XYZ file of C-alpha atoms in Angstrom:
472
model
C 90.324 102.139 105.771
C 92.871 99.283 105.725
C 93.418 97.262 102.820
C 96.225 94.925 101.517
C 98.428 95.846 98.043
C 101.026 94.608 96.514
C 104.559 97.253 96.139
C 105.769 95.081 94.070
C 105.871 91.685 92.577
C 107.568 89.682 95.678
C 105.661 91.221 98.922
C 102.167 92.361 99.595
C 101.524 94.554 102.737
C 98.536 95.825 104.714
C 98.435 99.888 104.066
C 95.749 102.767 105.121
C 94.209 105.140 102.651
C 95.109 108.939 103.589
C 92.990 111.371 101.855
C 92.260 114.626 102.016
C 90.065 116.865 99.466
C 91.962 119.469 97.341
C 90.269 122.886 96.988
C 91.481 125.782 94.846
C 89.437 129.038 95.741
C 86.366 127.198 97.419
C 86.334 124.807 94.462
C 86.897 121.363 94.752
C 89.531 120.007 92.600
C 89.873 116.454 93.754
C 91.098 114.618 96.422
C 94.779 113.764 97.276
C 95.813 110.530 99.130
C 98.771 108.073 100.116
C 99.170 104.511 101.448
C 100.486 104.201 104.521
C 101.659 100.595 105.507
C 100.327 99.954 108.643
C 103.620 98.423 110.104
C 105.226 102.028 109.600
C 102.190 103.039 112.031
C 102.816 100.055 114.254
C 106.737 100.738 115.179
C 105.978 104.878 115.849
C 104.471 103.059 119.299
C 106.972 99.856 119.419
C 106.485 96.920 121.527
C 110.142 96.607 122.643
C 109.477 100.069 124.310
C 106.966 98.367 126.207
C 106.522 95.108 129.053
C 106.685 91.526 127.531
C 103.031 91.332 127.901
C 102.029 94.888 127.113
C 101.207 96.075 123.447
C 99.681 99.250 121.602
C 97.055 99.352 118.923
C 95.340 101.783 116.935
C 90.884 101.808 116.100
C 88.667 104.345 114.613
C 86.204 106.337 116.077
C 83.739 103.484 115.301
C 85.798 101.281 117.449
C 87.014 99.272 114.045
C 90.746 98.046 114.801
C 93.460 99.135 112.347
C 95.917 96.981 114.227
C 96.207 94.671 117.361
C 98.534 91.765 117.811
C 95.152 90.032 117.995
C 94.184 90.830 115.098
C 94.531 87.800 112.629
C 93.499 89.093 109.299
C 95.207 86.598 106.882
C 93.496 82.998 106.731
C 96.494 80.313 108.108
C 95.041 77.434 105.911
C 94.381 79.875 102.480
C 96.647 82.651 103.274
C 94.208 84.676 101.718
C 92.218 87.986 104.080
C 89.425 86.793 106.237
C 86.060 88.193 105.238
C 85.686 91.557 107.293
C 88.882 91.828 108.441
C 88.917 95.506 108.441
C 85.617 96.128 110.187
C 86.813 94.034 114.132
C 85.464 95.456 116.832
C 88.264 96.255 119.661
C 85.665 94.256 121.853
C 86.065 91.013 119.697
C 89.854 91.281 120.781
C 89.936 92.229 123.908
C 87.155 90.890 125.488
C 87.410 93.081 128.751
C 84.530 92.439 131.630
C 83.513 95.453 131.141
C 82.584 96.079 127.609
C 80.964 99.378 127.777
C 83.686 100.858 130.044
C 86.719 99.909 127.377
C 84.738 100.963 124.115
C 83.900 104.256 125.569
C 87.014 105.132 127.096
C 88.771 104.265 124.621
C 87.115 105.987 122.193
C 86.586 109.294 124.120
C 90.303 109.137 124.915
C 89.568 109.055 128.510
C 92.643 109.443 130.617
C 91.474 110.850 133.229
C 91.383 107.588 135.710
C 93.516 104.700 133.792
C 90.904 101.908 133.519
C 92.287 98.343 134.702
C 90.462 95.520 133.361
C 90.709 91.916 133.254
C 90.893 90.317 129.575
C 91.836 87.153 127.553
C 94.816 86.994 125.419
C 95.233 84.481 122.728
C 98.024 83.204 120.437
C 98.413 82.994 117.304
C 95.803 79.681 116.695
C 93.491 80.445 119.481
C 94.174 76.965 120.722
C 95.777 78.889 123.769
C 94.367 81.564 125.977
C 95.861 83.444 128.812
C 94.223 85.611 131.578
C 95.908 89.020 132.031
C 94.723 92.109 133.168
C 95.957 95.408 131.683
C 95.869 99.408 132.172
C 94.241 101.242 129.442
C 95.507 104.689 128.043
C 94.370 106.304 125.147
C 95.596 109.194 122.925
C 93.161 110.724 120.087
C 95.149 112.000 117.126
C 94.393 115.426 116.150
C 93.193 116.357 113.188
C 91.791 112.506 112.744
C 89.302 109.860 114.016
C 91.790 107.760 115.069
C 92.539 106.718 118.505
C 95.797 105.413 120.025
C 95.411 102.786 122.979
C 98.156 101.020 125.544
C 96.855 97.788 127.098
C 100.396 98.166 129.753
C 99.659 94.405 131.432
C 100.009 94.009 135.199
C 103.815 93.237 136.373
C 105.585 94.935 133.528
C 106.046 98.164 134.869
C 109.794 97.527 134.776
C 112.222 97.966 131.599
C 116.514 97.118 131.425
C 118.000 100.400 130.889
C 121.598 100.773 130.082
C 123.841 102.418 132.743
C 125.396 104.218 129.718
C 123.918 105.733 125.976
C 125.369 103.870 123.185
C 128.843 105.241 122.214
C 128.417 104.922 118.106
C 131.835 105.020 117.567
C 132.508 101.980 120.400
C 130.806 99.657 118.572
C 132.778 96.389 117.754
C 132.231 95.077 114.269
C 132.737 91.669 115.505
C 129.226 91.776 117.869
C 128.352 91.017 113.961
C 130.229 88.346 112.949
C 129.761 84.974 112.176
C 126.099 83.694 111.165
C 124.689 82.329 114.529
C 122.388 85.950 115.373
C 119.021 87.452 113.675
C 117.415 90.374 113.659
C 113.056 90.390 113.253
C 112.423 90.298 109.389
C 109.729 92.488 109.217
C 110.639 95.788 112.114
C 112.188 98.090 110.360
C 115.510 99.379 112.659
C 116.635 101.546 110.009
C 115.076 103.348 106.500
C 115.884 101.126 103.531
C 117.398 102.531 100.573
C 117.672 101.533 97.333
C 120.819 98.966 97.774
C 119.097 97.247 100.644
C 117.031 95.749 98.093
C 118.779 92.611 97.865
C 120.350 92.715 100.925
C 118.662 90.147 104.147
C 117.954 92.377 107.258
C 121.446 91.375 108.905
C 123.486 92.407 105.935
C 121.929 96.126 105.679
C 122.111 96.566 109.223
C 126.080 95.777 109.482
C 126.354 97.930 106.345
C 124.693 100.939 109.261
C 127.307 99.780 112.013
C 130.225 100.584 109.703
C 129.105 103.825 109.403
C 128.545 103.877 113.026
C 131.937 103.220 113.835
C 133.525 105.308 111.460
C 131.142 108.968 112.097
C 130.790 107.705 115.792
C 127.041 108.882 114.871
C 123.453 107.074 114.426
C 123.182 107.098 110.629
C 120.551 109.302 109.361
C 118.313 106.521 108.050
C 118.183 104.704 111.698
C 117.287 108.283 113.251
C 113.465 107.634 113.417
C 114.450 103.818 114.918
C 116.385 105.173 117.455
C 114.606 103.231 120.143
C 114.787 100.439 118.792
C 118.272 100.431 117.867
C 120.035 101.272 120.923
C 118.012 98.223 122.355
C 119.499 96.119 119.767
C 123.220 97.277 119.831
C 122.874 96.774 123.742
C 121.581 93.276 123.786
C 124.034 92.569 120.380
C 126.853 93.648 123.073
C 125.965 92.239 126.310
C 125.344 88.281 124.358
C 128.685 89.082 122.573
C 130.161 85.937 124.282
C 127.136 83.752 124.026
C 127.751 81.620 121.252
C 131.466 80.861 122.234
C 130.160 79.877 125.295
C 127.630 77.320 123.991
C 130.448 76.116 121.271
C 132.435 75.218 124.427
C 129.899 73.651 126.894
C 128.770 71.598 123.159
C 130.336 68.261 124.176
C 127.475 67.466 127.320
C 124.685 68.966 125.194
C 125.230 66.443 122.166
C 125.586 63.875 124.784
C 122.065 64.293 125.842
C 121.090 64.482 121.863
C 120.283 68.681 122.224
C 120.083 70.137 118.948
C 119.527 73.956 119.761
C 120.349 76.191 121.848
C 118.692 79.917 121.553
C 118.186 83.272 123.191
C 115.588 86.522 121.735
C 115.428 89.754 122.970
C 112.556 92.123 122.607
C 114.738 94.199 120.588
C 114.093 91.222 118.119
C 117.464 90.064 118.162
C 118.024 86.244 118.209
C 121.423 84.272 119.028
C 121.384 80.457 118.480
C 123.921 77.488 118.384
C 123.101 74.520 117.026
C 125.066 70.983 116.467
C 123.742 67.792 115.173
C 123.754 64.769 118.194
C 125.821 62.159 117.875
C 124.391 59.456 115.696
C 121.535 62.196 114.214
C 121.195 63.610 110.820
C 118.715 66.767 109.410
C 118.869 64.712 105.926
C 116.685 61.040 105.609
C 119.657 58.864 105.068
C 116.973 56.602 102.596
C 115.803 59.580 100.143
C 117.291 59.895 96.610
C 116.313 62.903 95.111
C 115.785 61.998 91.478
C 114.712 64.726 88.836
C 111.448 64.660 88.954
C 109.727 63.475 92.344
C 112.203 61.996 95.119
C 111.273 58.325 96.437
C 112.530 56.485 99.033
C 114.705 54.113 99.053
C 112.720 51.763 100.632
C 110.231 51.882 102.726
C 109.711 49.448 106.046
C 106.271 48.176 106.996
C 106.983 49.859 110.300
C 106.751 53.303 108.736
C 103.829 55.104 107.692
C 103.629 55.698 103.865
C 104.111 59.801 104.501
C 107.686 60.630 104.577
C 109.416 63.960 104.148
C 112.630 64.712 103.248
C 112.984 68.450 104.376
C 113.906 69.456 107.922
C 112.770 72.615 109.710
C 114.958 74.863 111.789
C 113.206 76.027 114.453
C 114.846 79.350 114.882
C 115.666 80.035 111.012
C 112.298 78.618 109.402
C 109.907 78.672 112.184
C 110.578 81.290 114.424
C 112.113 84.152 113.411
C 109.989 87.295 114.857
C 111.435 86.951 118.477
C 109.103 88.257 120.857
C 106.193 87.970 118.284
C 106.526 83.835 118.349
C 104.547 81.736 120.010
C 107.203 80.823 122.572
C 108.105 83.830 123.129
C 104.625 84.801 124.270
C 103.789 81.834 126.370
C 107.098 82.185 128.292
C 106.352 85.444 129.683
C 102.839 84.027 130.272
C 104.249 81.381 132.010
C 106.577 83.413 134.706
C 109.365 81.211 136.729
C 108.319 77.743 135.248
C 110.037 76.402 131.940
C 107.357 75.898 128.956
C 108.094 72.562 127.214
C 106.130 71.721 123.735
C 106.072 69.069 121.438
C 107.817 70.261 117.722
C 105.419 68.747 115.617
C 106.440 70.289 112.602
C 110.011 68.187 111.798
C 112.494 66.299 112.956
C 115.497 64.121 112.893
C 116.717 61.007 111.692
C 119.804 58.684 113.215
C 122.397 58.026 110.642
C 122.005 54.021 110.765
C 119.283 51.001 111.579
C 118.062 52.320 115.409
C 114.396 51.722 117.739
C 113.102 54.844 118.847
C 112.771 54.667 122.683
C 109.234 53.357 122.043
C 111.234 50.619 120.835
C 110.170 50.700 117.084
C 112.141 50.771 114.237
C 111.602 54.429 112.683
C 114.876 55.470 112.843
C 113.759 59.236 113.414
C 112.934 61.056 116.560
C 110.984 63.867 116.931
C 112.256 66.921 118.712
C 110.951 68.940 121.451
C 111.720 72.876 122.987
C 111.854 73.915 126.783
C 112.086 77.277 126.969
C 111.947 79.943 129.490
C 111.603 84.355 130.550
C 114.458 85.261 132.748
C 114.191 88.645 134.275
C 116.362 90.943 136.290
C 115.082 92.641 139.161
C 112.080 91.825 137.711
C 112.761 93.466 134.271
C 112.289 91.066 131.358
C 115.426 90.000 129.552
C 114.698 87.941 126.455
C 113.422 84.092 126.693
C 116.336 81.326 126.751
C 115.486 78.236 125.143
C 116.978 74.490 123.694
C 115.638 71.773 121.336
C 116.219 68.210 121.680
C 114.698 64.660 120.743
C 112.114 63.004 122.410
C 114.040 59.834 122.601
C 116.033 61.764 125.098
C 113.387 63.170 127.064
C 111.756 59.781 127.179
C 114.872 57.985 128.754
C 115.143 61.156 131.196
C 111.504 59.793 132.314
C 112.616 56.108 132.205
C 114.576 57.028 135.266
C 111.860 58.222 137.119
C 109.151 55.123 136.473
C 107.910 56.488 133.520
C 108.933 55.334 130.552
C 108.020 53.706 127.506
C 108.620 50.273 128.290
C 106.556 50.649 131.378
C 103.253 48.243 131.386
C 102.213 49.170 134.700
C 101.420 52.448 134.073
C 100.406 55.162 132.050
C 101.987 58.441 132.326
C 101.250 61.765 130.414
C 103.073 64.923 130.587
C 100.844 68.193 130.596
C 101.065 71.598 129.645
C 99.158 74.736 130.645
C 96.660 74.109 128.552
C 96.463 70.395 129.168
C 97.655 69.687 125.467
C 99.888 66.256 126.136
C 103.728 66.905 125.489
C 105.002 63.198 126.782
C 103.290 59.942 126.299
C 104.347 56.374 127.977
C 102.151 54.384 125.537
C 104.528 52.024 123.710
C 102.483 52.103 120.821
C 103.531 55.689 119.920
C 104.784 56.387 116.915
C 106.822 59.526 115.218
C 105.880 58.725 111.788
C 101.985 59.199 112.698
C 102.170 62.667 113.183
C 103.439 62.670 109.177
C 101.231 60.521 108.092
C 98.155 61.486 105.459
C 96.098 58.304 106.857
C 93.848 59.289 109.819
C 93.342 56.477 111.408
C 97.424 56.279 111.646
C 97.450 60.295 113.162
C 94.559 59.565 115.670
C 96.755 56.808 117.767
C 99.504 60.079 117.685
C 98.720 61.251 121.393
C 101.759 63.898 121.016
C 99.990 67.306 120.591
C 96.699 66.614 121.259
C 94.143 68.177 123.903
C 94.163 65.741 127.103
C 90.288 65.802 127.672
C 89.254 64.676 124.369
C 91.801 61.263 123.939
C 89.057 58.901 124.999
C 86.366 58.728 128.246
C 88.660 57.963 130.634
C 90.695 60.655 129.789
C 87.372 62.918 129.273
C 86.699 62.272 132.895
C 89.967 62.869 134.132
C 90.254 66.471 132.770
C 86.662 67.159 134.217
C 88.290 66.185 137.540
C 91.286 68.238 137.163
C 89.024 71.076 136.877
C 87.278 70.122 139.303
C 90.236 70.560 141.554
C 92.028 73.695 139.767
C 94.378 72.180 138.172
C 93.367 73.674 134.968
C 90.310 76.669 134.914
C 87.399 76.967 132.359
């Protein structure tokens, strides 16, 4: 069984009972058992070993799911475990054609003919689902009624492989350096000991290289990582030049009023550059933080009554688990285009008295991402990516008849899922999507699902599915 406990007084993890009964002479003394945290289970079949769009996961011979990266079991809204959320059915994540054929061979550990079927994948809110089809294998564990499955997805048969091993004692501290690179918070590249307690991911793991460097050996603790590891020293070696690069090239990207620049691995690593644009702040120049709750300064009739003072990185407070994000997993959905989204979750504010390009005066702009897979020989990479306002995405339209100031015409920017990204309609405003009135987020179009806006837009969508734009 799977069940969630807390090691200690700052984390809580999902674990599985072991047990096993304890005889002495025939006679049953008790029964002896351990927690096992699943994500120890999870890495011994890792998804960096795999394709962008493959993943393992591990049921019971019921067909109950232990874990899946479909498997949601913590409520978003109370953060609290769903009701049942150790008794899904592999079919209520998967949702193959054939039902009967994946439950059974799955079950039975039946390799004999690798089963292709095509399923639905969804992210993280369900508000986004993607057709893939995968190839099943299965492995039963002996000794247990657990089964082992690979769903390896169609097109990632390929993997980057270093010409080379790693040469431990070749590895340059300064791949390390400087505080522009992350590493995924919860895998666990190397055994923690005790003085890793206070230590962030980044800091332990340099605290490994040194030892690296100086035996010319994988440290003991990072032997049963070794995978993953190598993965991550490689792609920590071949993006050693990537933030000097993007500190150089800075002058054009603040120009056009980008914020962030970014590239993940699989290996979970993350390397990012960001700048303020010229003329933009992350603080509200009009907050005063006082002692007990902060108040604006003022507060212009123009602007909705909901303000916020905080600002959210979108690489160091949003997205932080690489190739488990969002992003991540709609870029290597979305093969040779470039995924742009709507960041609906912060943004920025220019340093003195300015009109958005909508031409009000909110003196903040949202900010939007673009991101996109880049492959080699048709092995997957990592996912490159940027931030920048929406002011500067809406002049980049303006130039090509459709922007904000526009009367003659409406235009909307759609993304795979027909959720609207860009809106012409003069009468949108950033401070909406803040706001606690309802009335002042329902005339937000940013973010919202095309076909349900209003009639005309109802019968537009039914049209574009009518011509396969978009499928049902």
């Amino acid at each position: 069984s799977v069940h969630r406990c807390a090691p200690n007084p700052f984390s809580e993890m999902f674990v599985t009972t072991v047990s096993y009964p304890v005889t002495v002479d025939g006679t049953l003394m008790g029964v002896s058992a351990v927690d096992v945290p699943v994500t120890e289970l999870i890495q011994l079949a890792h998804s960096s070993s795999l394709g962008s769009r493959s993943y393992t996961f591990m049921m019971d011979n019921n067909g109950y799911v232990m874990f899946h990266p479909q498997l949601r079991p913590i409520d978003p809204v109370t953060k609290q475990t769903k009701p049942n959320y150790n008794n899904v059915d592999i079919l209520e994540l998967e949702v193959p054609q054939n039902q009967q054929l994946m439950r059974s061979s799955m079950i039975n550990c039946d390799n004999i003919d690798a089963h292709k079927l095509d399923i639905l994948f969804a992210t993280e809110d369900v508000q986004r689902v993607y057709r893939q089809t995968n190839t099943y294998y299965a492995e039963c564990i002996q000794d247990a009624l657990f089964t082992v499955g690979m769903a390896v997805a169609s097109g990632d048969e390929k993997r980057i492989r270093p010409r080379k091993p790693i040469d431990y004692g070749s590895v340059e501290m300064s791949w390390f350096e400087g505080p522009n690179w992350r590493m995924h918070p919860q895998w666990r590249y190397c055994l923690v000991n005790d003085t890793d307690a206070l230590s962030t991911p980044e800091e332990s793991f340099a605290v490994y290289v040194k030892q690296m460097r100086v035996t010319g050996k994988l440290p003991k603790l990072c032997e049963p990582r070794r995978a993953l590891v190598d993965r991550f020293l490689f792609d920590m070696k071949v993006t050693n030049g990537l933030t000097n690069s993007w500190d150089v090239s800075w002058k054009k990207n603040r120009r056009n009023q980008i914020h962030l620049v970014f590239f993940s691995t699989p290996s979970g690593m993350i390397k990012f550059w960001n700048e303020l644009p010229n003329g933009l702040s992350n603080t509200d120049p009009n907050w005063i933080e006082s002692v007990t709750t902060p108040v604006p300064k003022s507060t212009p009739q123009s602007i909705p009554t909901q303000q916020s003072s905080s600002y959210s990185h979108y690489v160091l407070d949003e997205n932080r688990r690489s190739s488990e994000d969002r992003y991540f997993r709609r870029a290597v959905r979305m093969r040779n285009h470039i995924v742009v989204d709507v960041n609906l979750k912060t943004k920025l504010w220019y340093s003195s008295e300015a009109a958005s390009a909508y031409g009000n005066p909110e003196n903040v702009s949202l900010l939007m991402t673009a991101s996109k897979a880049l492959y080699v020989d048709g092995a997957l990479i990592g996912v490159a990516g940027m931030e920048f306002t929406v002011d500067s995405f809406a002049k980049t339209l303006s130039k090509m008849g459709c922007g904000p100031q526009d009367d003659r015409r409406w235009c909307l920017l759609l993304d795979e899922h027909a959720y609207v990204v860009y809106s012409s309609l003069k009468n949108t405003r950033y401070g909406n999507v803040f706001s606690t009135n309802s009335d002042e987020r329902k005339g937000n179009l940013l973010g919202r699902w095309f076909g349900t806006i209003n009639r005309i837009t109802e019968r537009t969508m039914s049209l574009l599915l009518k011509n396969n734009f978009y499928t049902e």
